[in-house]
Coordinates of C-alpha atoms in Angstrom, one line a residue:
M528 CA -74.2 -22.5 187.7
R529 CA -76.2 -23.5 184.6
W530 CA -74.5 -22.8 181.2
T531 CA -76.5 -20.9 178.6
R532 CA -76.4 -22.0 175.0
F533 CA -74.2 -19.1 173.9
G534 CA -72.0 -19.2 177.0
A535 CA -71.3 -22.9 176.5
I536 CA -70.3 -22.4 172.8
N537 CA -68.0 -19.5 173.8
F538 CA -66.5 -21.5 176.6
V539 CA -65.7 -24.5 174.3
L540 CA -64.1 -22.2 171.8
A541 CA -62.0 -20.5 174.5
L542 CA -60.8 -23.8 175.8
A543 CA -59.8 -24.9 172.4
A544 CA -57.9 -21.7 171.8
A545 CA -56.2 -21.9 175.2
A546 CA -55.2 -25.5 174.7
G547 CA -53.8 -24.8 171.3
G548 CA -51.9 -21.9 172.7
G549 CA -50.6 -23.9 175.6
I550 CA -49.4 -26.7 173.3
A551 CA -47.7 -24.2 171.0
Y552 CA -46.1 -22.5 174.0
A553 CA -44.8 -25.8 175.3
S554 CA -43.4 -26.8 171.9
L555 CA -41.9 -23.5 171.0
G556 CA -41.2 -21.9 174.2
M557 CA -40.5 -18.2 174.1
P558 CA -40.2 -17.2 170.4
A559 CA -36.9 -15.9 169.3
A560 CA -36.3 -13.4 166.5
S561 CA -33.7 -15.6 165.0
S562 CA -36.0 -18.7 164.8
A563 CA -36.2 -19.9 161.3
N564 CA -39.1 -22.3 161.5
T565 CA -42.2 -20.9 163.1
P566 CA -44.8 -23.6 164.1
V567 CA -48.1 -23.4 162.2
R568 CA -51.3 -22.7 164.2
T569 CA -54.2 -24.9 163.1
T570 CA -57.9 -25.5 163.6
T571 CA -60.2 -28.3 162.5
V572 CA -63.1 -28.3 160.0
A573 CA -66.3 -29.4 161.9
M574 CA -69.9 -30.3 161.1
G575 CA -72.3 -28.3 163.3
T576 CA -74.2 -25.1 163.8
V577 CA -73.2 -21.6 162.7
M578 CA -75.0 -18.8 164.4
S579 CA -75.0 -15.0 164.1
T580 CA -76.3 -13.1 167.1
I581 CA -76.8 -9.6 168.5
S582 CA -76.7 -8.7 172.1
A583 CA -78.4 -5.8 173.9
T584 CA -79.5 -4.6 177.3
G585 CA -83.0 -3.5 178.2
N586 CA -85.7 -3.8 180.9
V587 CA -88.7 -6.1 181.6
T588 CA -92.1 -4.4 181.0
A589 CA -95.7 -5.5 181.6
P590 CA -97.8 -5.7 178.5
N591 CA -100.2 -2.9 177.6
D592 CA -103.4 -2.6 179.6
I593 CA -106.5 -3.4 177.6
A594 CA -109.6 -1.1 177.5
V595 CA -112.4 -3.6 177.4
N596 CA -115.6 -2.2 176.0
F597 CA -118.9 -3.6 174.7
A598 CA -119.1 -3.6 170.9
T599 CA -122.6 -2.0 171.1
S600 CA -124.5 0.4 173.4
G601 CA -127.2 -0.7 175.8
K602 CA -128.5 -0.9 179.3
L603 CA -126.1 -2.7 181.7
T604 CA -128.0 -5.5 183.4
E605 CA -125.2 -7.3 185.2
I606 CA -121.5 -7.1 186.2
D607 CA -119.9 -10.5 186.9
V608 CA -116.4 -9.4 188.1
T609 CA -114.9 -7.2 190.8
V610 CA -111.8 -5.0 190.8
G611 CA -108.7 -7.0 191.5
E612 CA -110.3 -10.3 190.4
R613 CA -108.2 -12.6 188.2
V614 CA -109.9 -13.5 185.0
T615 CA -109.2 -15.9 182.1
Q616 CA -109.6 -15.3 178.4
G617 CA -113.3 -15.8 177.4
Q618 CA -114.7 -15.3 180.9
V619 CA -117.9 -13.3 181.0
L620 CA -117.3 -9.9 182.5
A621 CA -120.7 -8.2 182.1
R622 CA -123.9 -8.2 180.1
L623 CA -126.3 -5.7 178.5
D624 CA -130.1 -6.0 178.0
A625 CA -130.4 -8.5 175.2
T626 CA -134.2 -8.4 174.7
Q627 CA -134.2 -6.6 171.4
A628 CA -131.2 -8.4 170.2
K629 CA -132.8 -11.8 170.8
A630 CA -136.0 -10.7 169.1
N631 CA -133.9 -9.5 166.1
L632 CA -132.1 -12.9 166.0
A633 CA -135.4 -14.8 166.1
A634 CA -136.8 -12.7 163.2
A635 CA -133.6 -13.2 161.2
Q636 CA -133.7 -17.0 161.9
A637 CA -137.3 -17.1 160.8
Q638 CA -136.4 -15.2 157.6
L639 CA -133.5 -17.7 157.0
A640 CA -135.9 -20.7 157.6
S641 CA -138.3 -19.2 155.1
A642 CA -135.5 -18.6 152.5
Q643 CA -134.2 -22.2 153.0
A644 CA -137.7 -23.6 152.7
K645 CA -138.2 -21.7 149.4
L646 CA -134.9 -22.9 148.1
A647 CA -135.7 -26.5 149.1
E648 CA -139.1 -26.2 147.5
L649 CA -137.5 -24.8 144.3
E650 CA -134.9 -27.6 144.2
Q651 CA -137.3 -30.5 145.1
G652 CA -140.1 -29.3 142.8
P653 CA -143.8 -29.6 143.5
T654 CA -145.1 -32.4 145.7
A655 CA -147.7 -34.9 144.5
L656 CA -150.4 -32.9 146.4
Q657 CA -149.3 -29.7 144.7
Q658 CA -149.3 -31.4 141.3
Q659 CA -152.9 -32.6 142.0
G660 CA -153.7 -29.0 142.9
Y661 CA -152.3 -27.8 139.6
Q662 CA -154.3 -30.4 137.6
L663 CA -157.4 -29.4 139.5
A664 CA -156.7 -25.7 138.8
N665 CA -156.4 -26.5 135.1
Q666 CA -159.6 -28.5 135.1
Q667 CA -161.4 -25.7 136.9
A668 CA -160.1 -23.2 134.4
Q669 CA -161.3 -25.4 131.5
A670 CA -164.7 -25.8 133.3
Q671 CA -164.9 -22.0 133.4
V672 CA -164.3 -21.9 129.7
T673 CA -167.1 -24.5 129.2
Q674 CA -169.4 -22.6 131.5
A675 CA -168.7 -19.3 129.6
N676 CA -169.5 -21.0 126.3
Q677 CA -172.7 -22.4 127.7
Q678 CA -173.7 -18.9 129.0
L679 CA -172.9 -17.5 125.5
A680 CA -175.2 -20.2 123.9
N681 CA -177.9 -19.4 126.5
A682 CA -177.6 -15.7 125.6
N683 CA -178.0 -16.5 121.9
Q684 CA -181.0 -18.7 122.6
A685 CA -182.5 -16.0 124.8
L686 CA -182.1 -13.5 122.0
Q687 CA -183.9 -15.8 119.6
F688 CA -186.6 -16.5 122.2
D689 CA -187.1 -12.8 123.0
E690 CA -187.1 -11.8 119.3
Q691 CA -190.0 -14.3 118.7
N692 CA -191.9 -13.3 121.9
L693 CA -191.4 -9.6 121.4
A694 CA -192.5 -9.9 117.8
A695 CA -195.6 -11.8 118.8
A696 CA -196.3 -9.2 121.5
V697 CA -196.0 -6.4 118.9
T698 CA -198.3 -8.3 116.5
K699 CA -200.8 -8.9 119.3
A700 CA -200.7 -5.3 120.3
Q701 CA -201.2 -4.2 116.8
Q702 CA -204.2 -6.7 116.4
Q703 CA -205.7 -5.3 119.6
L704 CA -205.3 -1.8 118.2
Q705 CA -207.0 -2.8 115.0
Q706 CA -209.8 -4.4 117.0
A707 CA -210.2 -1.2 119.2
Q708 CA -210.2 1.0 116.1
A709 CA -212.8 -1.3 114.5
Q710 CA -214.9 -1.2 117.7
L711 CA -214.6 2.5 117.8
A712 CA -215.8 2.8 114.2
A713 CA -218.7 0.4 114.9
D714 CA -219.7 2.3 118.0
Q715 CA -219.5 5.6 116.2
Q716 CA -221.7 4.1 113.5
K717 CA -224.1 2.9 116.2
Y718 CA -224.1 6.4 117.7
T719 CA -225.2 7.8 114.3
T720 CA -227.8 5.1 113.9
D721 CA -229.1 5.5 117.4
S722 CA -229.3 9.3 116.9
Q723 CA -231.5 8.8 113.8
S724 CA -233.6 6.1 115.5
L725 CA -234.1 8.1 118.7
A726 CA -235.1 11.2 116.6
Q727 CA -237.8 9.1 114.9
A728 CA -238.9 7.8 118.3
V729 CA -239.3 11.4 119.6
D730 CA -241.3 12.3 116.6
Q731 CA -243.5 9.2 117.0
A732 CA -243.8 10.1 120.8
R733 CA -245.0 13.6 119.8
N734 CA -247.6 12.0 117.5
Q735 CA -248.7 9.6 120.2
A736 CA -248.8 12.6 122.7
A737 CA -251.2 14.5 120.4
Q738 CA -253.4 11.5 120.0
Q739 CA -253.3 10.7 123.7
L740 CA -254.2 14.4 124.4
G741 CA -257.3 14.1 122.4
I742 CA -258.3 10.9 124.1
D743 CA -257.4 12.2 127.6
Q744 CA -259.3 15.5 126.9
A745 CA -262.4 13.6 125.8
Q746 CA -262.2 11.4 128.9
L747 CA -261.7 14.6 131.1
N748 CA -264.8 16.1 129.5
A749 CA -266.8 12.9 130.1
D750 CA -265.6 12.6 133.7
T751 CA -266.4 16.3 134.3
L752 CA -269.9 15.9 133.0
Q753 CA -270.3 12.8 135.1
L754 CA -269.0 14.8 138.2
Q755 CA -271.6 17.5 137.4
N756 CA -274.4 15.0 137.1
D757 CA -273.3 13.1 140.3
T758 CA -272.9 16.4 142.2
A759 CA -276.4 17.5 141.2
K760 CA -277.9 14.1 142.3
E761 CA -276.0 14.3 145.6
Q762 CA -277.3 17.7 146.3
T763 CA -280.8 16.5 145.6
D764 CA -280.6 13.3 147.5
C765 CA -278.8 14.6 150.5
Q766 CA -281.2 17.6 150.7
A767 CA -284.0 15.1 150.6
S768 CA -282.2 13.0 153.1
S769 CA -282.5 10.2 150.6
P770 CA -280.8 7.0 151.6
A771 CA -279.0 7.3 148.3
C772 CA -277.1 10.4 149.6
P773 CA -274.0 8.4 150.8
A774 CA -273.8 6.5 147.6
D775 CA -274.1 9.8 145.8
Q776 CA -271.3 11.3 147.9
L777 CA -269.1 8.4 147.2
A778 CA -269.9 8.7 143.4
V779 CA -269.0 12.4 143.6
A780 CA -265.7 11.7 145.3
R781 CA -264.9 9.0 142.8
D782 CA -265.8 11.4 140.0
Q783 CA -263.6 14.0 141.5
V784 CA -260.7 11.6 141.6
A785 CA -261.3 10.6 138.0
V786 CA -261.5 14.3 136.9
A787 CA -258.3 15.0 138.8
N788 CA -256.6 12.0 137.1
D789 CA -257.8 13.1 133.7
Q790 CA -256.6 16.6 134.3
A791 CA -253.2 15.2 135.3
K792 CA -253.1 13.1 132.2
V793 CA -254.1 16.1 130.0
A794 CA -251.4 18.1 131.7
A795 CA -248.9 15.3 131.2
D796 CA -249.9 15.0 127.5
G797 CA -248.7 18.6 126.9
S798 CA -250.0 21.1 124.5
P799 CA -249.8 21.5 120.8
T800 CA -248.0 24.9 121.3
D801 CA -244.6 23.3 122.3
D802 CA -244.9 20.2 120.1
Y803 CA -246.0 18.3 123.2
S804 CA -242.4 18.6 124.6
E805 CA -243.9 18.4 128.0
A806 CA -245.8 15.3 127.3
T807 CA -244.7 12.4 129.4
V808 CA -244.3 10.1 126.4
V809 CA -242.2 12.7 124.7
Q810 CA -240.1 13.3 127.8
N811 CA -239.6 9.6 128.1
A812 CA -238.6 9.3 124.5
L813 CA -236.2 12.3 124.9
Q814 CA -234.8 10.7 128.1
N815 CA -234.3 7.4 126.3
E816 CA -232.7 9.2 123.4
Q817 CA -230.3 11.1 125.7
A818 CA -229.5 8.0 127.7
T819 CA -228.8 5.9 124.6
L820 CA -226.7 8.6 123.0
A821 CA -224.9 9.2 126.3
K822 CA -224.2 5.5 126.5
D823 CA -223.1 5.4 122.9
Q824 CA -220.9 8.4 123.6
Q825 CA -219.4 6.6 126.6
T826 CA -218.8 3.6 124.5
I827 CA -217.1 5.7 121.9
T828 CA -215.0 7.4 124.6
S829 CA -214.1 4.0 125.9
D830 CA -213.3 2.8 122.4
Q831 CA -211.1 5.9 121.9
Q832 CA -209.3 5.1 125.1
A833 CA -209.0 1.5 124.0
V834 CA -207.5 2.7 120.7
S835 CA -205.1 5.0 122.6
N836 CA -204.2 2.2 125.0
A837 CA -203.7 -0.2 122.1
S838 CA -201.5 2.4 120.3
D839 CA -199.5 2.8 123.6
A840 CA -199.3 -1.0 123.8
V841 CA -198.0 -1.2 120.3
A842 CA -195.4 1.5 121.1
A843 CA -194.5 -0.2 124.4
A844 CA -194.2 -3.6 122.7
Q845 CA -192.0 -2.1 120.0
T846 CA -189.9 -0.4 122.7
A847 CA -189.7 -3.6 124.7
E848 CA -188.7 -5.4 121.6
Q849 CA -185.9 -3.0 120.9
Q850 CA -184.8 -2.9 124.6
G851 CA -185.0 -6.7 125.0
I852 CA -183.1 -7.3 121.8
A853 CA -180.5 -4.7 122.8
K854 CA -180.2 -6.2 126.3
D855 CA -179.9 -9.7 124.8
K856 CA -177.2 -8.5 122.5
Q857 CA -175.4 -6.9 125.5
A858 CA -175.7 -10.2 127.3
I859 CA -174.2 -12.0 124.2
A860 CA -171.3 -9.5 124.1
A861 CA -170.7 -10.0 127.9
A862 CA -170.9 -13.8 127.4
Q863 CA -168.4 -13.6 124.5
Q864 CA -166.1 -11.5 126.7
Q865 CA -166.5 -14.0 129.5
V866 CA -165.5 -16.8 127.1
A867 CA -162.5 -14.8 126.0
N868 CA -161.5 -14.1 129.7
A869 CA -162.1 -17.8 130.7
Q870 CA -159.9 -19.0 127.7
L871 CA -157.2 -16.5 128.6
N872 CA -157.4 -17.4 132.3
A873 CA -157.2 -21.1 131.4
Q874 CA -154.1 -20.5 129.2
I875 CA -152.5 -18.4 132.0
T876 CA -153.3 -21.1 134.5
E877 CA -151.8 -23.8 132.3
N878 CA -148.7 -21.8 131.6
S879 CA -148.2 -20.9 135.2
N880 CA -148.7 -24.5 136.3
A881 CA -146.4 -25.7 133.6
Q882 CA -143.7 -23.3 134.9
K883 CA -144.3 -24.5 138.5
T884 CA -143.9 -28.2 137.4
A885 CA -140.9 -27.5 135.1
P886 CA -137.3 -27.9 136.4
P887 CA -136.2 -24.7 138.2
L888 CA -134.2 -22.2 136.2
A889 CA -130.5 -21.8 137.2
S890 CA -131.2 -18.1 137.7
D891 CA -134.1 -18.9 140.1
V892 CA -131.9 -21.3 142.1
D893 CA -129.1 -18.7 142.2
S894 CA -131.6 -16.1 143.4
A895 CA -133.0 -18.4 146.0
E896 CA -129.4 -19.3 147.1
A897 CA -128.6 -15.6 147.3
A898 CA -131.6 -15.1 149.4
V899 CA -130.5 -17.8 151.8
E900 CA -127.0 -16.4 151.9
Q901 CA -128.4 -12.9 152.6
A902 CA -130.7 -14.3 155.3
Q903 CA -127.8 -16.2 156.8
S904 CA -125.8 -13.0 156.8
Q905 CA -128.6 -11.3 158.6
V906 CA -128.7 -14.2 161.1
D907 CA -124.9 -13.8 161.6
T908 CA -125.3 -10.1 162.0
A909 CA -128.1 -10.6 164.5
Q910 CA -126.1 -13.3 166.3
Q911 CA -123.1 -10.9 166.5
A912 CA -125.4 -8.2 167.9
L913 CA -126.6 -10.6 170.5
D914 CA -123.1 -11.8 171.3
A915 CA -122.1 -8.1 171.6
T916 CA -124.4 -7.8 174.6
T917 CA -122.1 -10.2 176.5
L918 CA -118.6 -8.8 177.4
T919 CA -115.9 -11.4 177.7
A920 CA -112.2 -11.1 178.6
P921 CA -110.1 -10.8 175.5
A922 CA -107.1 -12.2 177.4
D923 CA -106.0 -13.5 180.8
G924 CA -105.5 -10.7 183.3
T925 CA -106.6 -8.8 186.4
I926 CA -109.5 -6.4 186.6
G927 CA -108.0 -3.0 187.1
A928 CA -111.0 -0.8 187.0
I929 CA -114.8 -0.9 186.3
N930 CA -116.4 2.3 185.0
G931 CA -120.2 1.8 185.3
S932 CA -122.9 0.2 187.3
V933 CA -126.0 -1.9 186.7
G934 CA -128.9 0.1 185.2
E935 CA -126.7 2.6 183.4
T936 CA -126.7 3.0 179.6
I937 CA -123.2 2.0 178.4
S938 CA -121.8 3.4 175.1
G939 CA -120.2 1.0 172.7
G940 CA -116.5 1.2 171.7
N941 CA -113.5 -0.8 170.6
T942 CA -111.5 -3.0 172.9
A943 CA -107.9 -1.8 172.5
S944 CA -104.6 -1.7 174.2
I945 CA -103.8 1.3 176.3
T946 CA -100.2 2.1 175.4
A947 CA -97.9 4.2 177.5
S948 CA -97.5 6.7 174.7
T949 CA -101.3 7.1 174.6
A950 CA -101.7 7.5 178.3
N951 CA -98.9 10.0 178.5
S952 CA -99.4 11.9 175.3
S953 CA -100.1 15.5 175.7
S954 CA -101.9 15.6 172.3
S955 CA -104.3 12.8 173.0
G956 CA -106.7 15.0 174.9
S957 CA -108.0 12.2 177.2
A958 CA -107.2 8.7 178.1
V959 CA -108.7 5.8 176.2
A960 CA -112.3 5.3 177.4
A961 CA -112.7 1.9 179.0
F962 CA -115.7 0.2 180.7
I963 CA -113.3 -2.3 182.2
T964 CA -109.5 -2.0 182.3
L965 CA -107.8 -5.3 182.1
T966 CA -104.2 -5.6 183.3
N967 CA -102.0 -8.5 182.0
L968 CA -99.1 -9.6 184.2
T969 CA -98.4 -12.9 182.5
N970 CA -97.1 -12.2 179.0
L971 CA -94.2 -10.0 180.0
Q972 CA -91.9 -8.2 177.5
V973 CA -88.4 -6.9 177.3
V974 CA -87.8 -3.5 175.6
A975 CA -84.2 -2.7 174.4
N976 CA -82.7 -0.1 172.1
I977 CA -80.5 -1.5 169.3
D978 CA -78.4 0.5 166.9
E979 CA -79.6 0.9 163.3
A980 CA -77.0 -1.6 161.8
D981 CA -78.1 -4.4 164.0
A982 CA -81.8 -3.5 164.1
A983 CA -81.9 -3.9 160.3
K984 CA -81.0 -7.6 160.9
I985 CA -83.8 -8.3 163.3
H986 CA -87.2 -9.5 162.1
T987 CA -90.5 -10.1 163.9
G988 CA -90.6 -13.6 165.2
S989 CA -86.8 -14.1 165.4
P990 CA -85.8 -16.2 168.5
A991 CA -83.9 -14.7 171.4
T992 CA -82.5 -15.6 174.8
V993 CA -83.0 -13.4 177.9
T994 CA -81.0 -13.4 181.1
L995 CA -81.8 -11.2 184.1
N996 CA -79.2 -9.6 186.4
A997 CA -81.6 -10.2 189.3
L998 CA -82.0 -13.9 188.5
P999 CA -78.5 -15.1 187.7
G1000 CA -78.2 -18.6 186.3
K1001 CA -81.7 -18.5 184.7
E1002 CA -82.3 -18.2 180.9
F1003 CA -85.6 -17.4 179.3
S1004 CA -86.6 -18.0 175.7
A1005 CA -88.2 -15.2 173.9
H1006 CA -89.0 -13.9 170.4
V1007 CA -89.0 -10.5 168.6
L1008 CA -92.5 -9.0 169.0
E1009 CA -92.0 -5.7 167.3
V1010 CA -89.3 -3.4 165.8
A1011 CA -90.2 0.2 166.1
D1012 CA -90.7 2.1 162.8
T1013 CA -89.3 5.3 164.2
A1014 CA -85.8 5.8 165.6
T1015 CA -84.3 7.7 168.5
V1016 CA -80.9 9.4 168.7
A1017 CA -78.7 9.0 171.8
N1018 CA -75.1 10.2 171.9
N1019 CA -75.2 10.6 168.1
V1020 CA -76.1 6.9 167.7
V1021 CA -79.3 6.1 165.9
E1022 CA -81.2 3.4 167.7
Y1023 CA -84.5 1.5 167.3
Q1024 CA -86.7 0.2 170.1
V1025 CA -87.2 -3.6 169.8
T1026 CA -89.8 -5.4 171.9
F1027 CA -89.3 -9.0 172.9
S1028 CA -92.0 -11.3 174.3
L1029 CA -91.1 -13.9 176.8
D1030 CA -92.3 -17.3 175.7
Q1031 CA -93.0 -18.5 179.2
S1032 CA -94.2 -16.7 182.4
D1033 CA -92.3 -16.9 185.7
P1034 CA -93.6 -15.4 188.9
A1035 CA -90.1 -14.4 189.8
V1036 CA -89.9 -12.1 186.8
K1037 CA -91.0 -8.6 187.6
P1038 CA -91.5 -5.5 185.5
G1039 CA -88.5 -3.1 185.6
M1040 CA -85.8 -5.8 185.9
T1041 CA -82.6 -5.3 183.9
A1042 CA -82.4 -7.9 181.0
N1043 CA -79.7 -9.0 178.7
V1044 CA -81.0 -10.1 175.3
T1045 CA -79.2 -12.2 172.7
V1046 CA -81.0 -12.4 169.3
V1047 CA -80.2 -15.0 166.7
T1048 CA -80.2 -13.1 163.4
A1049 CA -79.1 -16.1 161.3
E1050 CA -78.5 -19.8 161.9
A1051 CA -77.3 -22.7 159.8
D1052 CA -77.6 -26.2 161.2
G1053 CA -75.6 -29.3 160.2
V1054 CA -73.1 -27.5 157.9
L1055 CA -69.3 -27.6 157.5
N1056 CA -67.8 -24.7 159.4
V1057 CA -64.4 -23.5 160.5
A1058 CA -63.0 -20.8 162.7
S1059 CA -63.6 -17.5 160.9
A1060 CA -59.9 -16.6 161.2
A1061 CA -59.0 -19.6 159.0
V1062 CA -60.9 -18.3 156.0
R1063 CA -58.8 -16.2 153.8
S1064 CA -59.5 -14.2 150.6
A1065 CA -57.6 -13.2 147.5
G1066 CA -58.9 -11.7 144.3
G1067 CA -62.4 -12.0 145.5
D1068 CA -62.1 -15.8 146.1
S1069 CA -62.2 -17.4 149.5
Y1070 CA -59.9 -20.3 150.5
V1071 CA -58.4 -22.2 153.4
M1072 CA -54.9 -23.7 153.8
V1073 CA -55.3 -27.4 154.5
V1074 CA -52.4 -28.9 156.5
G1075 CA -51.4 -32.4 155.4
P1076 CA -50.1 -35.2 157.6
N1077 CA -46.5 -34.2 156.8
G1078 CA -47.2 -30.6 157.7
T1079 CA -47.4 -29.3 154.2
E1080 CA -50.0 -26.8 153.3
R1081 CA -52.2 -26.6 150.2
R1082 CA -54.8 -24.0 149.2
V1083 CA -58.4 -25.2 148.9
D1084 CA -61.0 -22.9 147.5
V1085 CA -64.3 -22.7 149.4
V1086 CA -67.6 -21.0 149.1
V1087 CA -68.5 -19.0 152.2
G1088 CA -72.0 -19.3 153.6
L1089 CA -73.2 -17.8 156.8
K1090 CA -70.6 -15.9 158.8
G1091 CA -71.3 -16.5 162.4
D1092 CA -70.0 -14.9 165.6
T1093 CA -66.8 -17.2 165.8
T1094 CA -67.2 -19.6 162.9
T1095 CA -68.0 -19.4 159.2
E1096 CA -70.1 -21.8 157.1
I1097 CA -68.0 -23.2 154.1
S1098 CA -68.5 -25.6 151.3
G1099 CA -66.0 -27.2 149.0
P1100 CA -63.7 -30.3 148.7
L1101 CA -63.4 -30.6 152.5
Q1102 CA -64.8 -32.8 155.2
A1103 CA -65.2 -32.7 158.9
G1104 CA -61.8 -33.4 160.6
D1105 CA -59.7 -31.7 158.0
V1106 CA -56.9 -29.5 159.6
V1107 CA -56.5 -26.0 158.3
A1108 CA -53.9 -23.4 159.1
L1109 CA -54.6 -20.2 160.9
P1110 CA -52.9 -17.0 159.5
T1111 CA -49.7 -15.8 161.0
V1112 CA -49.0 -12.3 162.3
T1113 CA -45.7 -10.5 162.7
R1114 CA -44.9 -8.7 165.9
T1115 CA -41.8 -6.4 166.3
T1116 CA -40.2 -5.8 169.7
T1117 CA -37.3 -3.5 170.7
S1118 CA -34.9 -6.4 171.1
S1119 CA -35.9 -8.8 168.5
T1120 CA -38.5 -9.7 165.9
S1121 CA -40.6 -12.8 166.1
T1122 CA -43.4 -14.4 164.0
T1123 CA -46.3 -15.6 166.0
T1124 CA -49.5 -17.4 165.1
R1125 CA -52.6 -16.3 167.1
V1126 CA -56.3 -16.5 166.9
P1127 CA -57.9 -13.1 166.6
G1128 CA -59.8 -12.2 169.7
L1129 CA -57.3 -13.8 172.2
G1130 CA -55.3 -11.7 174.5
G1131 CA -51.7 -10.8 173.7
G1132 CA -49.5 -13.9 173.8
F1133 CA -50.8 -17.5 174.2
G1134 CA -51.7 -17.6 177.8
V1135 CA -55.2 -18.2 178.9
G1136 CA -54.9 -15.3 181.2
G1137 CA -54.9 -13.0 178.2
G1138 CA -58.7 -13.2 178.1
F1139 CA -61.3 -14.6 175.7
G1140 CA -63.0 -11.5 174.6
G1141 CA -63.2 -12.8 171.1
F1142 CA -65.4 -15.7 172.1
G1143 CA -67.6 -14.1 174.7
G1144 CA -70.4 -12.8 172.5
G1145 CA -69.4 -12.8 168.9
G1146 CA -69.3 -9.1 168.3
G1147 CA -72.1 -8.3 170.5
R1148 CA -72.9 -4.7 171.4
G1149 CA -73.6 -3.7 174.9

């Protein structure tokens, strides 16, 4: 049989008490009422451990089943375990479709890389290549200013050039107008002169026609007379068949032609009745006059058109001058605006590049770092979402049930213990939903009811020792796992349920076994201690009676520390090995009165057979 820690302590104390009782019994024998000197019962101050314990009885229980669920919803793609399979903590149980979660993680990682790159760029400042780019941008901005100034100068020069050219064009148009007006006046004067000259020519032609009529009439008369003479000669010669007849005929014919011509000339010369207007010379003179005047009129018309065109040219030149100058002024205004814009752009570019090359502001660095932290948070969230698509065992255990199959859409939930109260509660409505139910048979527990006075001394984590009726001789270490917040009342006793967790697993331990639990509520190691019965009190002070070598007793005041089950921690002018007296008790019998010293907790008298109840459990409650 293997001794437990508390059993060994109680056994040693019992042996000490029994030995003391035996020695006293041998020395004194049966006490007599008339005995005058009663022997003093003593104990020894020791250096050791003082413990205060509480005992209780309960049963072994299995830990709560665990409802294992995915933290997110999704399509179930694989189940990696079967019902009844033993799994370890962290083992993969099932997986959901992680396509979208992987894409979200990749996007979050890209965002994080971008934020980190921006922060690094901000902290490191511009590279040599970037600085060259900034300088080139400044030079280009200045070149734009120079170009704008050159365009402004060109616009001013164009205005001057156009003012000169347009003024010259107006002057030339005005000169052409003057020339056209002068030519018109000259042609009008010529028309007047030609009208006078042509009228004189007509008058002269009429005079010539009268003179020519007289001449032509005289010639007609002469040729008529010659025709008459030649006709008479022809008749004579031809009647006489003179050889001169043909010549005469020819002469008559020639005379006829001459008369006809003369008649025509006379007819052409006109007659004095109409001022010889029908005379050819007059008609020719009139035609010449009309042609000359018509030509002069055409020239005048052309001159008038030239004057009109010249006037239009002057007006056009003046309009062109005004429009050209206005356009040039607009070009100058636009060039001036371009100069202003180029100068502003150059200043903005220089300021911007100066800011880019300047050391980063603390606020910018803080902002960039915050962006990195936010991106990292998003990566962590995306990683958690991806991890949530893989379901792992939260603890060692056995697969009790699987509620789902590949291809189904699984709803997310919390992984939680399925307590007996939840499973049996009539108000819960339904059992805890679980995709996989995990049963844990390794971390067994002991549940015991302890009265309220002792329960108040128990704290979570307090050490305990468990023995099982079914496994005698074995002792199991444990610790307090939980003290219930609500009480139960049994036989008018208020009790609280205390749960103990076994520190080690043993295949021989089964749920439902009866368990005896001893809880250490207080412990002091390496302290002076003495049997609790030896500590006395008076007037609120504690003391012991130290027995000297000669048997004399003296009071020594002590300070009481932890009061254990059988011993009490003390401090004062004592040391290990000092002998102290136990208190005496008076017992009255029918035949005599005797004074006997005993240790509380021993059976009546000094025999061992009286029992050692006082040392068996230190005030434990069954």
